Amino acid sequence: MPQKATFYHAGCPVCISAEQGLAHALDPAQYDVEVVHLGDVPGRIAEAEAAGVGSVPALVIAGQPFHINFGASLADVKGSA
Protein backbone atom coordinates (compact mmCIF):
# COMPACT_ATOMS: atom_id res chain seq x y z
CA MET A 1 0.00 0.00 0.00
CA PRO A 2 1.41 3.43 -0.94
CA GLN A 3 2.55 5.81 1.78
CA LYS A 4 0.57 9.05 2.15
CA ALA A 5 2.34 12.22 1.05
CA THR A 6 0.83 15.71 1.11
CA PHE A 7 2.22 18.50 -1.04
CA TYR A 8 1.20 21.94 0.28
CA HIS A 9 1.53 25.02 -1.89
CA ALA A 10 0.07 28.48 -2.45
CA GLY A 11 -0.03 28.66 -6.23
CA CYS A 12 3.03 30.87 -6.69
CA PRO A 13 5.45 30.13 -9.56
CA VAL A 14 7.97 28.48 -7.19
CA CYS A 15 5.19 26.25 -5.83
CA ILE A 16 3.87 25.27 -9.25
CA SER A 17 7.37 24.43 -10.44
CA ALA A 18 7.98 22.26 -7.35
CA GLU A 19 4.64 20.52 -7.84
CA GLN A 20 5.42 19.70 -11.46
CA GLY A 21 9.03 18.75 -10.80
CA LEU A 22 8.73 16.87 -7.53
CA ALA A 23 5.24 15.98 -6.38
CA HIS A 24 4.29 14.42 -9.70
CA ALA A 25 7.67 12.69 -10.00
CA LEU A 26 7.11 10.49 -6.94
CA ASP A 27 6.43 6.83 -7.76
CA PRO A 28 2.66 6.32 -7.38
CA ALA A 29 3.30 2.71 -6.34
CA GLN A 30 5.22 4.08 -3.34
CA TYR A 31 3.40 7.35 -2.55
CA ASP A 32 -0.22 8.44 -2.64
CA VAL A 33 0.32 12.18 -3.19
CA GLU A 34 -2.37 14.69 -2.31
CA VAL A 35 -1.77 18.21 -3.61
CA VAL A 36 -3.25 20.93 -1.38
CA HIS A 37 -3.43 24.48 -2.74
CA LEU A 38 -3.77 26.52 0.46
CA GLY A 39 -5.07 29.52 -1.45
CA ASP A 40 -8.04 27.43 -2.58
CA VAL A 41 -8.58 25.66 0.77
CA PRO A 42 -7.39 28.06 3.50
CA GLY A 43 -9.16 25.90 6.07
CA ARG A 44 -6.26 23.45 5.76
CA ILE A 45 -3.56 25.95 6.78
CA ALA A 46 -3.85 24.82 10.42
CA GLU A 47 -3.37 21.22 9.26
CA ALA A 48 -0.20 22.22 7.42
CA GLU A 49 1.09 24.09 10.48
CA ALA A 50 0.35 21.08 12.71
CA ALA A 51 2.37 18.93 10.29
CA GLY A 52 5.37 21.25 10.77
CA VAL A 53 5.06 23.21 7.54
CA GLY A 54 6.50 26.70 7.96
CA SER A 55 6.64 27.74 4.32
CA VAL A 56 5.43 26.50 0.98
CA PRO A 57 6.05 24.60 -1.14
CA ALA A 58 6.45 21.70 1.27
CA LEU A 59 6.00 17.96 1.06
CA VAL A 60 4.97 16.00 4.15
CA ILE A 61 5.74 12.28 4.13
CA ALA A 62 5.05 10.09 7.16
CA GLY A 63 4.72 13.15 9.37
CA GLN A 64 8.05 14.62 8.27
CA PRO A 65 7.88 18.01 6.48
CA PHE A 66 10.33 18.69 3.68
CA HIS A 67 10.55 22.35 2.67
CA ILE A 68 11.33 22.86 -1.00
CA ASN A 69 12.87 26.17 -2.05
CA PHE A 70 10.89 29.13 -0.71
CA GLY A 71 7.68 30.44 -2.21
CA ALA A 72 5.87 31.95 0.78
CA SER A 73 5.72 31.64 4.54
CA LEU A 74 2.50 30.30 6.04
CA ALA A 75 2.07 33.69 7.71
CA ASP A 76 1.98 35.24 4.21
CA VAL A 77 -0.48 32.59 3.03
CA LYS A 78 -2.75 33.28 6.04
CA GLY A 79 -2.65 36.98 5.28
CA SER A 80 -3.84 36.44 1.73
CA ALA A 81 -6.46 33.80 2.57
PDB file of N, CA and C in Angstrom:
ATOM      1  N   MET A   1       0.850  -1.187   0.000  1.00  0.00           N
ATOM      2  CA  MET A   1       0.000   0.000   0.000  1.00  0.00           C
ATOM      3  C   MET A   1       0.890   1.243   0.000  1.00  0.00           C
ATOM      4  N   PRO A   2       0.589   2.212  -0.866  1.00  0.00           N
ATOM      5  CA  PRO A   2       1.414   3.430  -0.938  1.00  0.00           C
ATOM      6  C   PRO A   2       1.342   4.247   0.347  1.00  0.00           C
ATOM      7  N   GLN A   3       2.437   4.925   0.633  1.00  0.00           N
ATOM      8  CA  GLN A   3       2.549   5.806   1.782  1.00  0.00           C
ATOM      9  C   GLN A   3       1.914   7.158   1.437  1.00  0.00           C
ATOM     10  N   LYS A   4       1.208   7.755   2.387  1.00  0.00           N
ATOM     11  CA  LYS A   4       0.571   9.050   2.151  1.00  0.00           C
ATOM     12  C   LYS A   4       1.609  10.165   2.130  1.00  0.00           C
ATOM     13  N   ALA A   5       1.498  11.039   1.161  1.00  0.00           N
ATOM     14  CA  ALA A   5       2.339  12.224   1.053  1.00  0.00           C
ATOM     15  C   ALA A   5       1.417  13.398   0.721  1.00  0.00           C
ATOM     16  N   THR A   6       1.645  14.522   1.376  1.00  0.00           N
ATOM     17  CA  THR A   6       0.831  15.706   1.112  1.00  0.00           C
ATOM     18  C   THR A   6       1.756  16.832   0.670  1.00  0.00           C
ATOM     19  N   PHE A   7       1.458  17.391  -0.487  1.00  0.00           N
ATOM     20  CA  PHE A   7       2.222  18.503  -1.038  1.00  0.00           C
ATOM     21  C   PHE A   7       1.396  19.767  -0.843  1.00  0.00           C
ATOM     22  N   TYR A   8       1.888  20.668   0.008  1.00  0.00           N
ATOM     23  CA  TYR A   8       1.204  21.936   0.281  1.00  0.00           C
ATOM     24  C   TYR A   8       1.844  23.040  -0.546  1.00  0.00           C
ATOM     25  N   HIS A   9       1.003  23.882  -1.145  1.00  0.00           N
ATOM     26  CA  HIS A   9       1.533  25.023  -1.892  1.00  0.00           C
ATOM     27  C   HIS A   9       0.516  26.149  -1.905  1.00  0.00           C
ATOM     28  N   ALA A  10       0.935  27.294  -2.428  1.00  0.00           N
ATOM     29  CA  ALA A  10       0.071  28.476  -2.453  1.00  0.00           C
ATOM     30  C   ALA A  10      -0.176  28.998  -3.861  1.00  0.00           C
ATOM     31  N   GLY A  11       0.241  28.254  -4.859  1.00  0.00           N
ATOM     32  CA  GLY A  11      -0.029  28.656  -6.233  1.00  0.00           C
ATOM     33  C   GLY A  11       0.975  29.600  -6.861  1.00  0.00           C
ATOM     34  N   CYS A  12       2.030  29.965  -6.129  1.00  0.00           N
ATOM     35  CA  CYS A  12       3.034  30.869  -6.691  1.00  0.00           C
ATOM     36  C   CYS A  12       3.885  30.108  -7.724  1.00  0.00           C
ATOM     37  N   PRO A  13       4.636  30.807  -8.547  1.00  0.00           N
ATOM     38  CA  PRO A  13       5.449  30.132  -9.561  1.00  0.00           C
ATOM     39  C   PRO A  13       6.429  29.108  -8.971  1.00  0.00           C
ATOM     40  N   VAL A  14       7.043  29.424  -7.830  1.00  0.00           N
ATOM     41  CA  VAL A  14       7.965  28.475  -7.188  1.00  0.00           C
ATOM     42  C   VAL A  14       7.208  27.208  -6.800  1.00  0.00           C
ATOM     43  N   CYS A  15       6.001  27.387  -6.260  1.00  0.00           N
ATOM     44  CA  CYS A  15       5.189  26.249  -5.829  1.00  0.00           C
ATOM     45  C   CYS A  15       4.765  25.380  -7.013  1.00  0.00           C
ATOM     46  N   ILE A  16       4.318  26.011  -8.069  1.00  0.00           N
ATOM     47  CA  ILE A  16       3.870  25.269  -9.252  1.00  0.00           C
ATOM     48  C   ILE A  16       5.036  24.490  -9.855  1.00  0.00           C
ATOM     49  N   SER A  17       6.192  25.107  -9.922  1.00  0.00           N
ATOM     50  CA  SER A  17       7.374  24.427 -10.438  1.00  0.00           C
ATOM     51  C   SER A  17       7.731  23.213  -9.584  1.00  0.00           C
ATOM     52  N   ALA A  18       7.675  23.375  -8.255  1.00  0.00           N
ATOM     53  CA  ALA A  18       7.979  22.256  -7.352  1.00  0.00           C
ATOM     54  C   ALA A  18       6.940  21.150  -7.489  1.00  0.00           C
ATOM     55  N   GLU A  19       5.689  21.531  -7.656  1.00  0.00           N
ATOM     56  CA  GLU A  19       4.640  20.518  -7.839  1.00  0.00           C
ATOM     57  C   GLU A  19       4.904  19.706  -9.101  1.00  0.00           C
ATOM     58  N   GLN A  20       5.181  20.391 -10.193  1.00  0.00           N
ATOM     59  CA  GLN A  20       5.415  19.697 -11.457  1.00  0.00           C
ATOM     60  C   GLN A  20       6.699  18.884 -11.434  1.00  0.00           C
ATOM     61  N   GLY A  21       7.736  19.415 -10.785  1.00  0.00           N
ATOM     62  CA  GLY A  21       9.033  18.747 -10.803  1.00  0.00           C
ATOM     63  C   GLY A  21       9.223  17.693  -9.743  1.00  0.00           C
ATOM     64  N   LEU A  22       8.501  17.802  -8.631  1.00  0.00           N
ATOM     65  CA  LEU A  22       8.730  16.872  -7.534  1.00  0.00           C
ATOM     66  C   LEU A  22       7.501  16.052  -7.173  1.00  0.00           C
ATOM     67  N   ALA A  23       6.414  16.704  -6.857  1.00  0.00           N
ATOM     68  CA  ALA A  23       5.236  15.978  -6.379  1.00  0.00           C
ATOM     69  C   ALA A  23       4.751  14.959  -7.403  1.00  0.00           C
ATOM     70  N   HIS A  24       4.765  15.337  -8.666  1.00  0.00           N
ATOM     71  CA  HIS A  24       4.294  14.420  -9.700  1.00  0.00           C
ATOM     72  C   HIS A  24       5.360  13.414 -10.123  1.00  0.00           C
ATOM     73  N   ALA A  25       6.586  13.613  -9.656  1.00  0.00           N
ATOM     74  CA  ALA A  25       7.674  12.692  -9.998  1.00  0.00           C
ATOM     75  C   ALA A  25       7.754  11.501  -9.043  1.00  0.00           C
ATOM     76  N   LEU A  26       7.066  11.592  -7.905  1.00  0.00           N
ATOM     77  CA  LEU A  26       7.109  10.487  -6.945  1.00  0.00           C
ATOM     78  C   LEU A  26       6.409   9.257  -7.521  1.00  0.00           C
ATOM     79  N   ASP A  27       6.967   8.102  -7.266  1.00  0.00           N
ATOM     80  CA  ASP A  27       6.432   6.834  -7.761  1.00  0.00           C
ATOM     81  C   ASP A  27       5.062   6.573  -7.129  1.00  0.00           C
ATOM     82  N   PRO A  28       3.997   6.527  -7.941  1.00  0.00           N
ATOM     83  CA  PRO A  28       2.661   6.315  -7.380  1.00  0.00           C
ATOM     84  C   PRO A  28       2.488   4.946  -6.719  1.00  0.00           C
ATOM     85  N   ALA A  29       3.348   4.008  -7.016  1.00  0.00           N
ATOM     86  CA  ALA A  29       3.295   2.712  -6.341  1.00  0.00           C
ATOM     87  C   ALA A  29       3.820   2.836  -4.905  1.00  0.00           C
ATOM     88  N   GLN A  30       4.636   3.869  -4.660  1.00  0.00           N
ATOM     89  CA  GLN A  30       5.222   4.079  -3.344  1.00  0.00           C
ATOM     90  C   GLN A  30       4.517   5.165  -2.535  1.00  0.00           C
ATOM     91  N   TYR A  31       3.985   6.196  -3.231  1.00  0.00           N
ATOM     92  CA  TYR A  31       3.405   7.351  -2.551  1.00  0.00           C
ATOM     93  C   TYR A  31       2.055   7.740  -3.144  1.00  0.00           C
ATOM     94  N   ASP A  32       1.087   7.911  -2.270  1.00  0.00           N
ATOM     95  CA  ASP A  32      -0.216   8.443  -2.638  1.00  0.00           C
ATOM     96  C   ASP A  32      -0.146   9.941  -2.336  1.00  0.00           C
ATOM     97  N   VAL A  33       0.079  10.751  -3.368  1.00  0.00           N
ATOM     98  CA  VAL A  33       0.319  12.185  -3.185  1.00  0.00           C
ATOM     99  C   VAL A  33      -0.981  12.972  -3.305  1.00  0.00           C
ATOM    100  N   GLU A  34      -1.261  13.751  -2.272  1.00  0.00           N
ATOM    101  CA  GLU A  34      -2.374  14.689  -2.307  1.00  0.00           C
ATOM    102  C   GLU A  34      -1.778  16.083  -2.444  1.00  0.00           C
ATOM    103  N   VAL A  35      -2.236  16.841  -3.409  1.00  0.00           N
ATOM    104  CA  VAL A  35      -1.774  18.209  -3.613  1.00  0.00           C
ATOM    105  C   VAL A  35      -2.810  19.149  -2.992  1.00  0.00           C
ATOM    106  N   VAL A  36      -2.361  20.001  -2.082  1.00  0.00           N
ATOM    107  CA  VAL A  36      -3.246  20.925  -1.384  1.00  0.00           C
ATOM    108  C   VAL A  36      -2.818  22.356  -1.693  1.00  0.00           C
ATOM    109  N   HIS A  37      -3.657  23.067  -2.418  1.00  0.00           N
ATOM    110  CA  HIS A  37      -3.431  24.483  -2.740  1.00  0.00           C
ATOM    111  C   HIS A  37      -4.079  25.286  -1.616  1.00  0.00           C
ATOM    112  N   LEU A  38      -3.265  25.829  -0.715  1.00  0.00           N
ATOM    113  CA  LEU A  38      -3.774  26.516   0.463  1.00  0.00           C
ATOM    114  C   LEU A  38      -4.519  27.798   0.138  1.00  0.00           C
ATOM    115  N   GLY A  39      -4.294  28.353  -1.035  1.00  0.00           N
ATOM    116  CA  GLY A  39      -5.067  29.520  -1.450  1.00  0.00           C
ATOM    117  C   GLY A  39      -6.507  29.146  -1.775  1.00  0.00           C
ATOM    118  N   ASP A  40      -6.704  27.918  -2.243  1.00  0.00           N
ATOM    119  CA  ASP A  40      -8.041  27.427  -2.575  1.00  0.00           C
ATOM    120  C   ASP A  40      -8.763  26.845  -1.364  1.00  0.00           C
ATOM    121  N   VAL A  41      -7.992  26.286  -0.423  1.00  0.00           N
ATOM    122  CA  VAL A  41      -8.580  25.664   0.771  1.00  0.00           C
ATOM    123  C   VAL A  41      -7.877  26.186   2.028  1.00  0.00           C
ATOM    124  N   PRO A  42      -8.083  27.477   2.353  1.00  0.00           N
ATOM    125  CA  PRO A  42      -7.391  28.059   3.503  1.00  0.00           C
ATOM    126  C   PRO A  42      -7.718  27.368   4.826  1.00  0.00           C
ATOM    127  N   GLY A  43      -8.810  26.632   4.869  1.00  0.00           N
ATOM    128  CA  GLY A  43      -9.156  25.904   6.074  1.00  0.00           C
ATOM    129  C   GLY A  43      -8.152  24.816   6.427  1.00  0.00           C
ATOM    130  N   ARG A  44      -7.260  24.494   5.504  1.00  0.00           N
ATOM    131  CA  ARG A  44      -6.259  23.451   5.756  1.00  0.00           C
ATOM    132  C   ARG A  44      -4.907  24.018   6.174  1.00  0.00           C
ATOM    133  N   ILE A  45      -4.813  25.336   6.337  1.00  0.00           N
ATOM    134  CA  ILE A  45      -3.560  25.953   6.779  1.00  0.00           C
ATOM    135  C   ILE A  45      -3.176  25.429   8.164  1.00  0.00           C
ATOM    136  N   ALA A  46      -4.139  25.320   9.066  1.00  0.00           N
ATOM    137  CA  ALA A  46      -3.852  24.817  10.419  1.00  0.00           C
ATOM    138  C   ALA A  46      -3.321  23.390  10.361  1.00  0.00           C
ATOM    139  N   GLU A  47      -3.847  22.591   9.456  1.00  0.00           N
ATOM    140  CA  GLU A  47      -3.366  21.216   9.262  1.00  0.00           C
ATOM    141  C   GLU A  47      -1.900  21.226   8.827  1.00  0.00           C
ATOM    142  N   ALA A  48      -1.579  22.112   7.889  1.00  0.00           N
ATOM    143  CA  ALA A  48      -0.200  22.221   7.415  1.00  0.00           C
ATOM    144  C   ALA A  48       0.723  22.644   8.552  1.00  0.00           C
ATOM    145  N   GLU A  49       0.289  23.626   9.333  1.00  0.00           N
ATOM    146  CA  GLU A  49       1.087  24.085  10.478  1.00  0.00           C
ATOM    147  C   GLU A  49       1.305  22.945  11.475  1.00  0.00           C
ATOM    148  N   ALA A  50       0.255  22.199  11.757  1.00  0.00           N
ATOM    149  CA  ALA A  50       0.349  21.080  12.705  1.00  0.00           C
ATOM    150  C   ALA A  50       1.310  20.009  12.206  1.00  0.00           C
ATOM    151  N   ALA A  51       1.451  19.903  10.887  1.00  0.00           N
ATOM    152  CA  ALA A  51       2.372  18.928  10.291  1.00  0.00           C
ATOM    153  C   ALA A  51       3.813  19.441  10.274  1.00  0.00           C
ATOM    154  N   GLY A  52       4.019  20.686  10.723  1.00  0.00           N
ATOM    155  CA  GLY A  52       5.368  21.246  10.774  1.00  0.00           C
ATOM    156  C   GLY A  52       5.747  22.090   9.584  1.00  0.00           C
ATOM    157  N   VAL A  53       4.788  22.387   8.716  1.00  0.00           N
ATOM    158  CA  VAL A  53       5.061  23.205   7.539  1.00  0.00           C
ATOM    159  C   VAL A  53       5.169  24.661   7.974  1.00  0.00           C
ATOM    160  N   GLY A  54       6.291  25.296   7.632  1.00  0.00           N
ATOM    161  CA  GLY A  54       6.504  26.704   7.963  1.00  0.00           C
ATOM    162  C   GLY A  54       6.470  27.594   6.746  1.00  0.00           C
ATOM    163  N   SER A  55       6.681  26.996   5.576  1.00  0.00           N
ATOM    164  CA  SER A  55       6.637  27.739   4.323  1.00  0.00           C
ATOM    165  C   SER A  55       6.258  26.759   3.219  1.00  0.00           C
ATOM    166  N   VAL A  56       5.802  27.320   2.135  1.00  0.00           N
ATOM    167  CA  VAL A  56       5.434  26.501   0.980  1.00  0.00           C
ATOM    168  C   VAL A  56       6.305  26.888  -0.201  1.00  0.00           C
ATOM    169  N   PRO A  57       6.565  25.953  -1.077  1.00  0.00           N
ATOM    170  CA  PRO A  57       6.051  24.598  -1.144  1.00  0.00           C
ATOM    171  C   PRO A  57       6.717  23.676  -0.125  1.00  0.00           C
ATOM    172  N   ALA A  58       5.934  22.690   0.328  1.00  0.00           N
ATOM    173  CA  ALA A  58       6.450  21.704   1.268  1.00  0.00           C
ATOM    174  C   ALA A  58       5.764  20.367   1.008  1.00  0.00           C
ATOM    175  N   LEU A  59       6.507  19.320   1.220  1.00  0.00           N
ATOM    176  CA  LEU A  59       6.001  17.964   1.058  1.00  0.00           C
ATOM    177  C   LEU A  59       6.095  17.287   2.415  1.00  0.00           C
ATOM    178  N   VAL A  60       4.989  16.706   2.878  1.00  0.00           N
ATOM    179  CA  VAL A  60       4.969  16.003   4.150  1.00  0.00           C
ATOM    180  C   VAL A  60       4.790  14.514   3.859  1.00  0.00           C
ATOM    181  N   ILE A  61       5.783  13.734   4.293  1.00  0.00           N
ATOM    182  CA  ILE A  61       5.737  12.281   4.128  1.00  0.00           C
ATOM    183  C   ILE A  61       5.919  11.655   5.503  1.00  0.00           C
ATOM    184  N   ALA A  62       4.986  10.799   5.886  1.00  0.00           N
ATOM    185  CA  ALA A  62       5.051  10.086   7.161  1.00  0.00           C
ATOM    186  C   ALA A  62       5.283  11.050   8.330  1.00  0.00           C
ATOM    187  N   GLY A  63       4.609  12.189   8.293  1.00  0.00           N
ATOM    188  CA  GLY A  63       4.716  13.153   9.375  1.00  0.00           C
ATOM    189  C   GLY A  63       5.959  14.023   9.362  1.00  0.00           C
ATOM    190  N   GLN A  64       6.807  13.847   8.370  1.00  0.00           N
ATOM    191  CA  GLN A  64       8.048  14.624   8.268  1.00  0.00           C
ATOM    192  C   GLN A  64       7.910  15.676   7.163  1.00  0.00           C
ATOM    193  N   PRO A  65       7.970  16.979   7.520  1.00  0.00           N
ATOM    194  CA  PRO A  65       7.876  18.009   6.484  1.00  0.00           C
ATOM    195  C   PRO A  65       9.223  18.234   5.789  1.00  0.00           C
ATOM    196  N   PHE A  66       9.156  18.366   4.499  1.00  0.00           N
ATOM    197  CA  PHE A  66      10.332  18.688   3.682  1.00  0.00           C
ATOM    198  C   PHE A  66      10.022  19.988   2.956  1.00  0.00           C
ATOM    199  N   HIS A  67      10.759  21.046   3.294  1.00  0.00           N
ATOM    200  CA  HIS A  67      10.547  22.352   2.670  1.00  0.00           C
ATOM    201  C   HIS A  67      11.374  22.425   1.394  1.00  0.00           C
ATOM    202  N   ILE A  68      10.727  22.841   0.322  1.00  0.00           N
ATOM    203  CA  ILE A  68      11.334  22.857  -1.002  1.00  0.00           C
ATOM    204  C   ILE A  68      11.442  24.304  -1.458  1.00  0.00           C
ATOM    205  N   ASN A  69      12.677  24.791  -1.616  1.00  0.00           N
ATOM    206  CA  ASN A  69      12.868  26.170  -2.050  1.00  0.00           C
ATOM    207  C   ASN A  69      12.100  27.089  -1.110  1.00  0.00           C
ATOM    208  N   PHE A  70      11.700  28.244  -1.541  1.00  0.00           N
ATOM    209  CA  PHE A  70      10.894  29.133  -0.709  1.00  0.00           C
ATOM    210  C   PHE A  70       9.974  29.934  -1.607  1.00  0.00           C
ATOM    211  N   GLY A  71       8.678  29.687  -1.453  1.00  0.00           N
ATOM    212  CA  GLY A  71       7.684  30.438  -2.211  1.00  0.00           C
ATOM    213  C   GLY A  71       7.015  31.484  -1.345  1.00  0.00           C
ATOM    214  N   ALA A  72       6.555  31.049  -0.141  1.00  0.00           N
ATOM    215  CA  ALA A  72       5.872  31.951   0.780  1.00  0.00           C
ATOM    216  C   ALA A  72       5.837  31.308   2.164  1.00  0.00           C
ATOM    217  N   SER A  73       5.875  32.156   3.193  1.00  0.00           N
ATOM    218  CA  SER A  73       5.715  31.641   4.545  1.00  0.00           C
ATOM    219  C   SER A  73       4.223  31.378   4.772  1.00  0.00           C
ATOM    220  N   LEU A  74       3.903  30.531   5.745  1.00  0.00           N
ATOM    221  CA  LEU A  74       2.495  30.297   6.039  1.00  0.00           C
ATOM    222  C   LEU A  74       1.840  31.565   6.578  1.00  0.00           C
ATOM    223  N   ALA A  75       2.609  32.425   7.249  1.00  0.00           N
ATOM    224  CA  ALA A  75       2.069  33.695   7.713  1.00  0.00           C
ATOM    225  C   ALA A  75       1.605  34.535   6.518  1.00  0.00           C
ATOM    226  N   ASP A  76       2.374  34.523   5.426  1.00  0.00           N
ATOM    227  CA  ASP A  76       1.975  35.241   4.210  1.00  0.00           C
ATOM    228  C   ASP A  76       0.731  34.618   3.603  1.00  0.00           C
ATOM    229  N   VAL A  77       0.677  33.288   3.603  1.00  0.00           N
ATOM    230  CA  VAL A  77      -0.483  32.592   3.031  1.00  0.00           C
ATOM    231  C   VAL A  77      -1.724  32.918   3.851  1.00  0.00           C
ATOM    232  N   LYS A  78      -1.604  32.936   5.174  1.00  0.00           N
ATOM    233  CA  LYS A  78      -2.746  33.279   6.043  1.00  0.00           C
ATOM    234  C   LYS A  78      -3.225  34.687   5.755  1.00  0.00           C
ATOM    235  N   GLY A  79      -2.296  35.593   5.541  1.00  0.00           N
ATOM    236  CA  GLY A  79      -2.654  36.982   5.282  1.00  0.00           C
ATOM    237  C   GLY A  79      -3.400  37.179   3.983  1.00  0.00           C
ATOM    238  N   SER A  80      -3.173  36.298   3.032  1.00  0.00           N
ATOM    239  CA  SER A  80      -3.837  36.438   1.734  1.00  0.00           C
ATOM    240  C   SER A  80      -5.065  35.557   1.622  1.00  0.00           C
ATOM    241  N   ALA A  81      -5.300  34.722   2.629  1.00  0.00           N
ATOM    242  CA  ALA A  81      -6.462  33.802   2.566  1.00  0.00           C
ATOM    243  C   ALA A  81      -7.728  34.471   3.025  1.00  0.00           C
TER     244      ALA A  81
END
